[in-house]
Each structure stands twice: as structure tokens, then as C-alpha cells.
Amino acid sequence: MKELAYRAIERAKKEGAEYADIRIIQDESEMLETRNGKPSRIDYNESEGFGIRVLYDGSWGFASSSGTKPEQVDKIASLAVEIAKNSSKVRQRKVKLAKEKVWDEFWMTPYVIDPFKVPVSEKLDLLMAIDSILRKKPEIKVAICMMEFWREHQWLATSEGSFIEQIYLRSGTGYQAVAVGDHEMQVRTFPNTHRGQYLSTGYELVGSLELIENADRVRDEAIALLSAENCPTARKDIILTGTQMVLQIHESVGHATELDRVLGYEANYAGRSFATMEKVGKLRYGSEKVNLVADNTLPGGLSTARFDDDAVPAKRWHIVKNGVFSGYMTNREIAFETDQPESMGCNRAQGYSNIPIIRIANLSLMPDRGSLEDIISDTEDGILMDTNKSWSIDQMRMNFQFGVEAAWEIKKGKKTKLLKNANYQSSTVEFWNSCDRIAGPEEWKLWGVRNCGKGQPGQSAEMSHGSSPARFRNIQIGVGNDFLEKNSDLI
């Protein structure tokens, strides 16, 4: 592949490119799903192709193709330069890349069991066993169980001299039980919503999650929610478990601190951000307990790799330090907009046919001390909320309302009755400043985000967020539930 990559670089330079890179990618993926006792999806896909990105007179050109035939590489390299030349006629400013060292390295995701070598029959047997437990009771009308694996082998070469070979391996699994009653439907998922838990690892993930052991509980909680009381409409202290914190971190910190979004590059699609550049080092984003760290070196993280698609090595840095807004996700193109002379290594593309854009790094809330039980026992009147169910946030990443699958009332330090239809509403800075307890490292866990959408044309990317359970004071909860209870005849 090195010969092919250098052929593309030389062709682009010969056509006039001042910078060029090529990503050659071979990937394979497998997805299995069962629904109500039957296999509903068994997919296996392979693909191979390359994308060439060039700069001509400070303007980008990008073109891609399936396959790896040398003559096609020549054609696509010329096309990328032609696009860049035309782009330069309408550019507003010249692209200037942050300096980067020249690298020649190989890296791959560590794993124990290759998921593609585990027989499909063995995977389906496990999914069907879970399905049978979930559907033991008639209230469960839909049971969905799934597994997913994908491997990407990438060769990245740049005209600066870097040649990087990386192999990513990602695995995921989970299930969902849907209980139906009179005019009512409730859902519980495991280990997390949005298709389960995903990590950069091998098939050993499946065996580590206690999928069978939790199926009875998940089924029974879904059924119990049908007759549970609604979460009250009030202001209370809330405690969020890790499966809700992942969404909270992703939407209100991750997307808010992508520098391209701050600068307006994403405005037409998914909005901008309140976290503008004059606030760095000044804005109290959260309480002093809040430390949010981006880390693409984190073992198991879905965005963990040795290098990003700009050939920048993975880094670890604070986005929020002791509550103070401290940094952004950046790439080589816009790093110079900040006080930092170098990219933080956040440029990634979906597959070979998309141009790299800034994506959220693995971003986690650092643990403090104590356990979830300690926080509950320290809470006089609150609500414990678990597992994301719905989300809505405004175009500036400020005001939001998030819902959860299940909640429990906390009275005088005790976890009491189950509550349904729980949600909470706040604004990002107010919310993070209300955080007064974060459990310790023994409760900290990393969760994967499988399908973060961004860009035009749209791209999907993966990243992870870690957290321990955390408490937030005096938050509006149960939005809309008082109206529904007063107007139950309308439902």
C-alpha cells in the first residue's frame, strides 16, 4: 500500500498540489440482531477504497474511489487537484496547516478475541438465550438483541513524509425490552441505550457484560414502569448514573467545544456553540469539582488511536479544569485560531469517501470520591435517574431537556419507589455549576457512543465518555408530567 500511497502523493504534487494526503482503507463489519425469537438481521460487509485530500493555493480539494487500482489512484489524485483549483477561485482565506512532525508508525487496537473468528451460530445462540428470558412474561411485546463488530485497516500518507498504518477494532452488544400496557409503553435497555455498550476491543467485551445475568431484572423493570407513578414536576436534586452522564457530557460539553462548530462551520446543520473563544480561561463552566478531560489515548475508547486523520498523535487535555473552561477539540486547519500552536488531534472521517472533520474526542468527567450509595445517603429529597431515553438541546448547546428510561425517588437518604417518564431541564452552565458530588474511581466507567452525526454530507463517528454517578442540585424535573396528569382524559 505504501507504493500506491506515494504514487498518489507524487501525482497530486505533479499536478500542482502544495499539500496532499491519502487514506487507503479496507474494512469489514458484522451486525447480528434478533427480534422476538427470530434472527432479524445478519449482515457482513467488506469494502476497500481511498480518499485523496489536497491543498492548492490554500484551498481544499477532495476525491475518493472504491478499489485500489493504480490507474484509478492517478485519476482521483488529478480530480482532487482540479477541485482544489476551482475552490481556490472562490476561497475567502487560505488554509494554513499547523506544523506537525513526520511519523512512520504502526498501531492497532489491543484485543484478546477476534470477533470475526467467533462463529455466527455462537453469537446467535447467546442473543436467542437473552431473548427467551426477556419474553418470559407476556407484558414484553418486543425484545430486540444485537451484536456489532467492525474493523478498519487504514494506511495514511502525507506529502510531508508521514506514513502511518493503523488497525481499529470495535465491538458492541446490547438488548432492549419493550413492555406494553393500557395506553402505555415503557422501555428498558442493557447495558445502555442506543444499541448497548461499545468499546475498542474484541469479543471479550461480550463476555464481560453479564448479559444473561441482567436479563430478568431488565425485563421486570420495564414491566414495573407500566404501573409506576410519574416523576413529579418539581425542582429537586438529581443523581445521574453513568448511562445518562454519557449523553449529558456528549451534548452539553462535547459538541459545545468542537472549535469548528464554535467558528460557525456547522451552523447550517446542527448549530453553533455558546462556548466562544473569549470565554477560554474565564468562563466558570461548572463547579470546582468538574474536571472534563479529552483523551484519545484512553484504552477502550472508541476514538482511541495512535494518530488522527491529520497524522497528529493522540493527546490528553482538559476541556474543563476545576470548573473553568480550558480548551477545544481542534485539527491542523483551525488550531491557529486558539492560543495553542498545535492541533489536538481531533480530525477524523467516516470511511475513505468522506473528508476528515473535527470530531469529539473521548471526553470524560473525572471521578471524585465515595460511592453511589454514599451520594444517595447524603441526599434528603431527590431523584436517581438512569439510562438516556430522549434528548433535545438548542442550536447554541445551552438549553436542554433530557429524558431517562427509569428513575427512583430518594427520601431522607434512601432509594424508594420507581418512577416513570422522568426528565430534567436546565441550561449547560447552570447545570454543571450545580454539580456538588461525583462518585469515586471505583464507580467510574467508560461508555461508547456508536453513531454521532455531523457534517454536510453527513458523517457518523464514534467516541466514548466516562463518568461516575454525579449529583446536581435544585434541577427542574418532570417537565410536562403535571399537565399530562391534569389532562389524562385527553390521552
XYZ file of N, CA and C in Angstrom, residues 190-434:
735
model
N -30.185 -2.665 28.084
C -28.981 -3.090 28.793
C -27.893 -3.407 27.767
N -26.636 -3.078 28.063
C -26.113 -2.306 29.206
C -26.410 -0.814 29.095
N -26.799 -0.358 27.908
C -27.080 1.055 27.721
C -28.049 1.187 26.561
N -28.623 2.369 26.431
C -29.491 2.625 25.295
C -28.646 2.835 24.036
N -29.298 3.149 22.911
C -28.589 3.369 21.646
C -27.750 2.142 21.255
N -28.365 0.965 21.328
C -27.824 -0.325 20.888
C -26.814 -0.945 21.830
N -26.661 -0.439 23.047
C -25.854 -1.150 24.037
C -24.521 -0.498 24.332
N -23.559 -1.327 24.707
C -22.225 -0.856 25.049
C -21.260 -1.162 23.918
N -20.444 -0.168 23.560
C -19.451 -0.315 22.501
C -18.099 0.144 23.021
N -17.058 -0.640 22.713
C -15.698 -0.259 23.083
C -14.736 -0.682 21.966
N -13.564 -0.093 21.966
C -12.491 -0.546 21.081
C -11.829 -1.741 21.738
N -12.254 -2.907 21.340
C -11.757 -4.142 21.925
C -12.263 -5.300 21.081
N -12.068 -6.532 21.556
C -12.515 -7.701 20.821
C -13.783 -8.302 21.412
N -14.005 -9.572 21.068
C -15.232 -10.259 21.501
C -15.288 -10.439 23.010
N -14.143 -10.253 23.689
C -14.135 -10.368 25.146
C -15.105 -9.384 25.798
N -15.458 -8.301 25.106
C -16.457 -7.366 25.639
C -17.762 -8.087 25.938
N -18.185 -8.968 25.026
C -19.480 -9.642 25.173
C -19.517 -10.458 26.469
N -18.446 -11.165 26.741
C -18.401 -11.986 27.939
C -18.268 -11.204 29.226
N -17.867 -9.950 29.121
C -17.630 -9.159 30.340
C -18.868 -8.430 30.843
N -19.944 -8.430 30.069
C -21.081 -7.546 30.376
C -22.203 -8.199 31.183
N -22.109 -9.494 31.464
C -23.158 -10.194 32.218
C -24.529 -9.972 31.578
N -24.603 -10.245 30.290
C -25.834 -10.014 29.535
C -26.969 -10.915 30.030
N -26.701 -12.207 30.183
C -27.719 -13.147 30.652
C -28.131 -12.815 32.086
N -27.142 -12.509 32.917
C -27.398 -12.299 34.344
C -28.323 -11.108 34.601
N -28.364 -10.148 33.719
C -29.175 -8.953 33.924
C -30.520 -8.976 33.198
N -30.779 -10.003 32.405
C -31.979 -10.009 31.559
C -33.272 -10.037 32.381
N -33.323 -10.840 33.452
C -34.536 -10.884 34.292
C -34.833 -9.502 34.869
N -33.814 -8.847 35.408
C -34.006 -7.521 36.026
C -34.489 -6.498 35.010
N -33.871 -6.492 33.849
C -34.238 -5.514 32.818
C -35.693 -5.720 32.395
N -36.077 -6.966 32.163
C -37.473 -7.283 31.795
C -38.442 -6.822 32.877
N -38.139 -7.158 34.129
C -39.062 -6.836 35.225
C -39.149 -5.330 35.470
N -38.048 -4.609 35.261
C -38.111 -3.147 35.424
C -38.972 -2.511 34.334
N -38.867 -3.032 33.111
C -39.721 -2.498 32.036
C -41.189 -2.691 32.383
N -41.533 -3.861 32.909
C -42.927 -4.142 33.280
C -43.353 -3.286 34.465
N -42.481 -3.139 35.448
C -42.819 -2.342 36.636
C -43.057 -0.875 36.290
N -42.391 -0.381 35.280
C -42.583 1.023 34.878
C -44.012 1.275 34.406
N -44.689 0.239 33.882
C -46.067 0.426 33.396
C -46.997 0.919 34.508
N -46.776 0.461 35.718
C -47.660 0.836 36.831
C -47.001 1.814 37.806
N -45.828 2.296 37.465
C -45.125 3.238 38.351
C -45.776 4.620 38.286
N -45.544 5.413 39.309
C -46.005 6.806 39.302
C -45.139 7.621 38.347
N -45.735 8.682 37.817
C -44.961 9.620 37.015
C -43.951 10.351 37.887
N -42.808 10.674 37.323
C -41.867 11.569 38.000
C -42.580 12.897 38.273
N -42.540 13.406 39.501
C -43.249 14.657 39.799
C -42.652 15.847 39.060
N -43.468 16.878 38.860
C -42.989 18.150 38.315
C -42.566 19.020 39.488
N -41.280 19.290 39.576
C -40.761 19.999 40.752
C -39.313 20.398 40.491
N -38.717 21.060 41.456
C -37.272 21.274 41.453
C -36.680 20.412 42.562
N -35.748 19.549 42.201
C -35.153 18.641 43.172
C -33.684 18.412 42.825
N -32.979 17.834 43.775
C -31.629 17.350 43.487
C -31.749 16.076 42.651
N -30.883 15.932 41.642
C -30.907 14.712 40.848
C -29.529 14.066 40.863
N -29.547 12.743 40.818
C -28.316 11.965 40.695
C -28.398 11.221 39.367
N -27.413 11.415 38.511
C -27.391 10.754 37.204
C -26.388 9.606 37.236
N -26.816 8.436 36.757
C -25.885 7.314 36.622
C -25.046 7.502 35.361
N -24.059 6.641 35.177
C -23.160 6.760 34.035
C -23.862 6.668 32.700
N -24.949 5.879 32.614
C -25.641 5.701 31.344
C -26.470 6.923 30.952
N -26.653 7.878 31.839
C -27.220 9.174 31.462
C -26.123 10.229 31.346
N -25.082 10.106 32.182
C -23.985 11.069 32.110
C -23.323 11.068 30.732
N -23.290 9.913 30.053
C -22.656 9.851 28.733
C -23.352 10.802 27.768
N -24.669 10.879 27.813
C -25.416 11.793 26.944
C -25.222 13.231 27.392
N -25.205 13.449 28.711
C -25.025 14.796 29.253
C -23.671 15.377 28.831
N -22.626 14.577 28.947
C -21.287 15.030 28.560
C -21.222 15.274 27.055
N -21.766 14.344 26.298
C -21.676 14.417 24.830
C -22.337 15.685 24.281
N -23.572 15.935 24.712
C -24.353 17.016 24.111
C -23.990 18.402 24.664
N -23.729 18.495 25.959
C -23.550 19.821 26.561
C -22.091 20.242 26.720
N -21.150 19.329 26.491
C -19.732 19.682 26.569
C -19.005 19.278 25.273
N -19.212 18.042 24.841
C -18.504 17.558 23.660
C -18.777 18.405 22.426
N -20.025 18.459 22.024
C -20.352 19.236 20.821
C -20.120 20.735 21.042
N -20.327 21.205 22.256
C -20.160 22.640 22.526
C -18.720 23.103 22.380
N -17.751 22.190 22.472
C -16.338 22.583 22.451
C -15.603 22.090 21.207
N -16.351 21.725 20.153
C -15.742 21.491 18.842
C -15.469 22.865 18.236
N -14.205 23.184 17.967
C -13.877 24.553 17.541
C -14.499 24.914 16.193
N -14.641 23.942 15.285
C -15.278 24.271 14.001
C -16.731 24.695 14.203
N -17.414 24.063 15.157
C -18.796 24.459 15.467
C -18.817 25.873 16.054
N -17.876 26.161 16.944
C -17.795 27.493 17.551
C -17.600 28.564 16.479
N -16.786 28.243 15.462
C -16.477 29.207 14.398
C -17.552 29.274 13.323
N -18.608 28.449 13.442
C -19.739 28.555 12.525
C -19.742 27.574 11.377
N -18.768 26.640 11.319
C -18.690 25.698 10.199
C -19.873 24.733 10.158
N -20.548 24.541 11.303
C -21.631 23.567 11.406
C -22.990 24.256 11.519
N -22.987 25.576 11.371
C -24.188 26.366 11.680
C -25.407 25.942 10.877
N -25.239 25.602 9.608
C -26.386 25.273 8.771
C -26.998 23.924 9.096
N -26.253 23.085 9.804
C -26.718 21.708 10.026
C -27.186 21.488 11.465
N -26.283 21.652 12.413
C -26.629 21.335 13.805
C -26.251 22.455 14.763
N -26.146 23.677 14.252
C -25.996 24.818 15.131
C -24.566 25.165 15.498
N -24.437 26.168 16.387
C -23.137 26.661 16.805
C -22.913 26.335 18.278
N -22.270 27.230 19.021
C -21.981 26.962 20.425
C -21.873 28.270 21.199
N -22.331 28.208 22.442
C -22.182 29.370 23.331
C -20.734 29.508 23.814
N -19.915 28.441 23.681
C -18.569 28.403 24.277
C -17.568 29.120 23.371
N -17.755 30.404 23.171
C -16.929 31.178 22.248
C -15.538 31.457 22.824
N -14.614 31.872 21.948
C -13.196 31.845 22.282
C -12.778 32.821 23.383
N -13.502 33.929 23.527
C -13.118 34.867 24.584
C -13.419 34.315 25.977
N -14.168 33.191 26.036
C -14.526 32.609 27.336
C -13.472 31.629 27.860
N -12.517 31.231 27.004
C -11.495 30.273 27.434
C -10.678 30.866 28.587
N -10.572 30.124 29.657
C -9.819 30.582 30.824
C -10.593 31.509 31.733
N -11.797 31.900 31.327
C -12.595 32.846 32.122
C -13.939 32.262 32.552
N -14.600 31.533 31.653
C -15.944 31.036 31.949
C -15.909 29.930 33.000
N -16.708 30.101 34.057
C -16.869 29.003 35.024
C -17.923 28.067 34.453
N -17.471 27.068 33.721
C -18.340 26.115 33.025
C -19.088 25.240 34.011
N -18.405 24.914 35.125
C -19.002 24.054 36.137
C -18.452 24.387 37.501
N -18.888 23.626 38.488
C -18.374 23.831 39.844
C -16.907 23.396 39.905
N -16.244 23.699 41.009
C -14.817 23.348 41.136
C -14.584 21.846 41.075
N -15.620 21.053 41.318
C -15.461 19.595 41.254
C -15.419 19.064 39.824
N -15.813 19.912 38.874
C -15.962 19.439 37.495
C -14.637 19.531 36.738
N -14.102 18.366 36.393
C -12.930 18.257 35.516
C -13.298 17.343 34.354
N -13.341 17.915 33.152
C -13.682 17.150 31.953
C -12.448 17.068 31.074
N -12.005 15.833 30.807
C -10.731 15.606 30.127
C -10.957 14.880 28.804
N -10.427 15.453 27.724
C -10.422 14.782 26.416
C -9.174 13.905 26.342
N -9.347 12.682 25.833
C -8.225 11.747 25.887
C -8.354 10.678 24.799
N -7.648 10.878 23.708
C -7.679 9.881 22.631
C -6.606 8.814 22.794
N -5.979 8.790 23.984
C -5.062 7.691 24.317
C -5.738 6.682 25.239
N -7.000 6.925 25.609
C -7.685 6.144 26.636
C -7.947 4.705 26.173
N -7.469 3.691 26.889
C -7.725 2.302 26.480
C -9.226 2.013 26.388
N -9.639 1.421 25.282
C -11.044 1.061 25.095
C -11.899 2.131 24.454
N -11.418 3.371 24.419
C -12.215 4.458 23.860
C -12.451 4.276 22.368
N -13.645 4.624 21.913
C -13.968 4.418 20.506
C -13.202 5.365 19.582
N -12.729 6.510 20.085
C -11.911 7.381 19.237
C -10.428 7.228 19.541
N -10.097 6.214 20.329
C -8.690 5.956 20.648
C -7.943 5.406 19.434
N -6.836 6.046 19.105
C -5.947 5.593 18.028
C -4.607 6.267 18.284
N -3.584 5.813 17.631
C -2.265 6.453 17.797
C -2.240 7.800 17.086
N -2.967 7.913 15.939
C -2.987 9.155 15.161
C -4.394 9.436 14.655
N -4.678 10.734 14.421
C -5.925 11.083 13.749
C -5.688 11.139 12.238
N -6.677 11.588 11.480
C -6.562 11.581 10.020
C -5.765 12.777 9.495
N -5.217 13.600 10.396
C -4.256 14.646 10.037
C -2.820 14.203 10.313
N -2.633 12.922 10.704
C -1.322 12.400 11.108
C -0.800 13.096 12.364
N -1.738 13.473 13.254
C -1.386 14.085 14.539
C -1.534 13.026 15.635
N -0.526 12.847 16.499
C -0.622 11.815 17.537
C -1.702 12.129 18.570
N -2.297 11.065 19.137
C -3.357 11.208 20.137
C -2.846 11.952 21.363
N -3.735 12.759 21.978
C -3.353 13.583 23.121
C -4.404 13.504 24.226
N -4.019 14.029 25.408
C -4.914 14.125 26.568
C -4.839 15.550 27.078
N -6.000 16.213 27.223
C -6.002 17.605 27.668
C -7.336 17.958 28.330
N -7.319 19.000 29.147
C -8.532 19.436 29.844
C -9.413 20.287 28.926
N -10.679 19.991 28.920
C -11.686 20.867 28.318
C -12.248 21.784 29.406
N -12.458 21.229 30.581
C -12.853 21.998 31.763
C -11.949 21.551 32.910
N -11.277 22.532 33.552
C -10.353 22.193 34.642
C -10.781 22.908 35.906
N -11.082 22.141 36.933
C -11.586 22.695 38.202
C -12.737 23.673 37.953
N -13.575 23.340 36.981
C -14.758 24.133 36.674
C -14.558 25.200 35.627
N -13.315 25.506 35.268
C -13.029 26.600 34.332
C -12.860 26.063 32.910
N -13.532 26.693 31.960
C -13.441 26.334 30.547
C -11.998 26.489 30.074
N -11.418 25.404 29.523
C -9.971 25.403 29.311
C -9.513 25.079 27.899
N -10.351 24.521 27.029
C -9.820 24.163 25.711
C -10.871 23.620 24.779
N -10.414 23.336 23.539
C -11.297 22.890 22.465
C -10.802 21.590 21.836
N -11.691 20.991 21.047
C -11.317 19.947 20.095
C -10.872 20.681 18.816
N -9.666 20.405 18.327
C -9.163 21.118 17.153
C -8.517 20.153 16.148
N -8.263 20.688 14.958
C -7.469 19.966 13.960
C -6.367 20.895 13.442
N -5.599 20.455 12.466
C -4.463 21.248 11.977
C -4.925 22.504 11.242
N -6.135 22.458 10.689
C -6.587 23.584 9.876
C -6.941 24.807 10.719
N -7.555 24.599 11.891
C -8.024 25.744 12.665
C -7.380 25.849 14.040
N -6.351 25.041 14.286
C -5.657 25.134 15.573
C -5.100 26.530 15.807
N -4.669 27.205 14.724
C -4.045 28.524 14.881
C -5.033 29.571 15.392
N -6.340 29.244 15.362
C -7.338 30.181 15.875
C -7.249 30.305 17.394
N -6.653 29.310 18.049
C -6.514 29.310 19.502
C -5.110 29.763 19.887
N -4.854 29.791 21.190
C -3.512 30.137 21.664
C -2.542 28.972 21.535
N -3.080 27.780 21.182
C -2.225 26.602 21.087
C -1.703 26.479 19.660
N -0.412 26.353 19.471
C 0.149 26.292 18.112
C -0.060 24.966 17.422
N -0.485 23.931 18.152
C -0.590 22.602 17.564
C -2.016 22.074 17.636
N -2.346 21.184 16.699
C -3.644 20.523 16.703
C -3.749 19.581 17.896
N -4.986 19.418 18.417
C -5.201 18.453 19.498
C -5.546 17.073 18.938
N -5.528 16.930 17.611
C -5.673 15.597 17.009
C -7.085 15.073 16.975
N -8.030 15.899 16.526
C -9.453 15.505 16.520
C -10.024 15.374 15.111
N -9.182 15.288 14.090
C -9.675 15.236 12.716
C -9.900 13.783 12.299
N -11.147 13.458 11.998
C -11.466 12.084 11.609
C -12.547 12.079 10.538
N -12.518 11.049 9.700
C -13.526 10.888 8.653
C -14.180 9.527 8.783
N -15.427 9.434 8.324
C -16.095 8.135 8.234
C -15.691 7.472 6.918
N -14.905 6.426 7.004
C -14.526 5.682 5.813
C -13.615 6.468 4.881
N -13.416 5.905 3.690
C -12.500 6.532 2.733
C -13.156 7.613 1.899
N -14.500 7.650 1.875
C -15.187 8.520 0.924
C -15.617 9.850 1.515
N -15.185 10.159 2.722
C -15.513 11.443 3.352
C -14.243 12.191 3.721
N -14.314 13.521 3.679
C -13.185 14.344 4.084
C -13.172 14.453 5.608
N -11.999 14.403 6.253
C -11.955 14.489 7.723
C -12.463 15.832 8.232
N -13.187 15.784 9.346
C -13.669 16.975 10.045
C -13.410 16.801 11.536
N -13.560 17.863 12.302
C -13.334 17.768 13.746
C -14.432 16.930 14.391
N -14.048 15.915 15.155
C -14.984 15.073 15.895
C -14.631 15.102 17.376
N -15.658 14.891 18.202
C -15.450 14.857 19.648
C -14.457 13.743 19.991
N -13.506 14.059 20.845
C -12.580 13.040 21.357
C -13.275 12.212 22.441
N -12.608 11.163 22.912
C -13.076 10.546 24.152
C -13.069 11.640 25.216
N -14.200 11.889 25.849
C -14.325 13.012 26.790
C -15.004 12.515 28.062
N -14.343 12.677 29.188
C -14.840 12.072 30.416
C -14.831 13.039 31.590
N -15.794 12.819 32.501
C -15.837 13.534 33.774
C -14.969 12.777 34.769
N -13.988 13.451 35.325
C -13.072 12.788 36.250
C -13.770 12.474 37.574
N -13.453 11.324 38.155
C -14.095 10.930 39.418
C -13.597 11.760 40.586
N -14.413 11.765 41.676
C -14.010 12.472 42.895
C -13.817 11.451 44.015
N -14.850 11.229 44.821
C -14.689 10.263 45.921
C -16.035 9.697 46.326
N -15.987 8.544 46.995
C -17.196 7.915 47.509
C -17.906 7.072 46.467
N -19.037 6.511 46.885
C -19.809 5.623 46.027
C -21.167 6.233 45.715
N -21.896 5.579 44.807
C -23.274 5.998 44.534
C -24.110 5.914 45.810
N -23.916 4.869 46.574
C -24.668 4.722 47.832
C -24.361 5.862 48.788
N -23.118 6.314 48.810
C -22.760 7.454 49.668
C -23.525 8.707 49.245
N -23.637 8.918 47.930
C -24.343 10.112 47.444
C -25.828 10.008 47.752
N -26.405 8.823 47.562
C -27.835 8.640 47.886
C -28.079 8.902 49.370
N -27.236 8.356 50.226
C -27.434 8.523 51.673
C -27.249 9.972 52.101
N -26.588 10.758 51.265
C -26.347 12.173 51.555
C -27.408 13.073 50.908
N -28.444 12.468 50.310
C -29.473 13.242 49.595
C -30.796 13.179 50.364
N -31.303 14.338 50.768
C -32.523 14.392 51.570
C -33.765 14.164 50.710
N -33.828 14.839 49.571
C -35.031 14.780 48.727
C -34.587 14.907 47.273
N -34.552 13.789 46.563
C -34.042 13.846 45.195
C -34.565 12.724 44.330
N -33.995 12.644 43.124
C -34.383 11.633 42.143
C -33.108 11.027 41.543
N -33.039 9.701 41.521
C -31.964 8.991 40.829
C -32.442 8.673 39.417
N -31.700 9.097 38.404
C -32.117 8.896 37.015
C -31.111 8.011 36.292
N -31.650 7.069 35.465
C -30.804 6.050 34.852
C -31.147 5.840 33.380
N -30.163 5.913 32.503
C -30.210 5.497 31.096
C -31.024 6.449 30.231
N -30.346 7.056 29.288
C -30.995 8.051 28.427
C -32.123 7.446 27.584
N -33.176 8.242 27.451
C -34.332 7.842 26.637
C -34.655 8.881 25.561
N -34.440 10.166 25.868
C -34.745 11.220 24.903
C -33.807 12.397 25.148
N -33.622 13.222 24.106
C -32.747 14.372 24.280
C -33.132 15.482 23.318
N -32.968 16.716 23.790
C -33.202 17.894 22.973
C -32.330 19.013 23.513
N -31.592 19.677 22.637
C -30.727 20.784 23.055
C -30.749 21.846 21.966
N -30.656 23.103 22.363
C -30.822 24.173 21.372
C -29.589 24.319 20.478
N -29.693 25.241 19.499
C -28.667 25.361 18.463
C -27.370 25.967 18.979
N -27.363 26.486 20.228
C -26.133 27.016 20.814
C -25.580 26.105 21.909
N -26.160 24.903 22.066
C -25.718 23.930 23.076
C -25.875 24.483 24.489
N -26.918 25.276 24.710
C -27.105 25.883 26.014
C -28.304 25.260 26.752
N -29.517 25.474 26.246
C -30.714 24.992 26.938
C -31.052 23.580 26.480
N -31.352 22.701 27.433
C -31.604 21.302 27.068
C -32.698 20.686 27.936
N -33.277 19.614 27.414
C -34.182 18.750 28.182
C -33.874 17.312 27.807
N -33.518 16.504 28.792
C -33.170 15.107 28.568
C -34.098 14.212 29.383
N -34.515 13.094 28.800
C -35.358 12.125 29.498
C -34.617 10.825 29.738
N -35.080 10.059 30.736
C -34.424 8.791 31.073
C -35.439 7.654 31.080
N -34.919 6.431 30.994
C -35.797 5.265 30.984
C -36.442 5.034 32.345
N -35.686 5.181 33.422
C -36.194 4.850 34.764
C -35.623 5.811 35.796
N -36.387 6.024 36.849
C -35.927 6.888 37.944
C -36.451 6.327 39.264
N -35.801 6.720 40.334
C -36.219 6.303 41.655
C -36.232 7.514 42.590
N -37.275 7.619 43.397
C -37.357 8.686 44.393
C -36.327 8.435 45.493
N -35.717 9.498 45.971
C -34.820 9.409 47.119
C -35.399 10.271 48.234
N -35.667 9.659 49.387
C -36.190 10.375 50.550
C -35.322 10.070 51.766
N -34.834 11.124 52.380
C -34.032 11.008 53.601
C -32.919 9.979 53.460
N -32.226 10.047 52.341
C -31.060 9.193 52.145
C -31.354 7.775 51.723
N -32.619 7.502 51.356
C -32.986 6.144 50.945
C -33.572 6.142 49.537
N -33.183 5.156 48.738
C -33.779 4.951 47.414
C -35.116 4.246 47.612
N -36.201 4.889 47.159
C -37.533 4.336 47.432
C -38.208 3.887 46.133
N -39.362 4.498 45.808
C -40.188 3.938 44.730
C -39.669 4.268 43.325
N -40.026 3.359 42.386
C -39.704 3.534 40.968
C -40.614 4.601 40.361
N -40.061 5.429 39.478
C -40.832 6.481 38.804
C -40.630 6.358 37.295
N -41.682 6.685 36.555
C -41.584 6.632 35.092
C -41.647 8.040 34.497
N -41.338 8.102 33.210
C -41.418 9.350 32.442
C -40.646 10.487 33.118
N -39.462 10.162 33.578
C -38.636 11.171 34.253
C -37.817 11.955 33.223
N -37.728 13.239 33.448
C -36.866 14.077 32.615
C -36.352 15.239 33.447
N -35.409 15.975 32.915
C -34.914 17.169 33.602
C -34.551 18.215 32.566
N -34.620 19.476 32.993
C -34.415 20.598 32.082
C -33.513 21.625 32.755
N -32.559 22.150 31.990
C -31.655 23.145 32.565
C -30.912 23.842 31.428
N -29.946 24.678 31.787
C -29.024 25.253 30.803
C -27.611 24.788 31.172
N -26.751 24.674 30.168
C -25.476 23.979 30.338
C -24.639 24.527 31.498
N -24.400 25.833 31.538
C -23.516 26.402 32.564
C -24.163 26.307 33.942
N -25.453 26.607 34.019
C -26.159 26.496 35.309
C -26.102 25.058 35.816
N -26.311 24.112 34.902
C -26.360 22.705 35.299
C -25.023 22.223 35.844
N -23.951 22.450 35.067
C -22.651 21.944 35.514
C -22.164 22.662 36.775
N -22.611 23.916 36.988
C -22.243 24.610 38.224
C -23.023 24.099 39.432
N -24.091 23.351 39.187
C -24.868 22.796 40.304
C -24.325 21.444 40.755
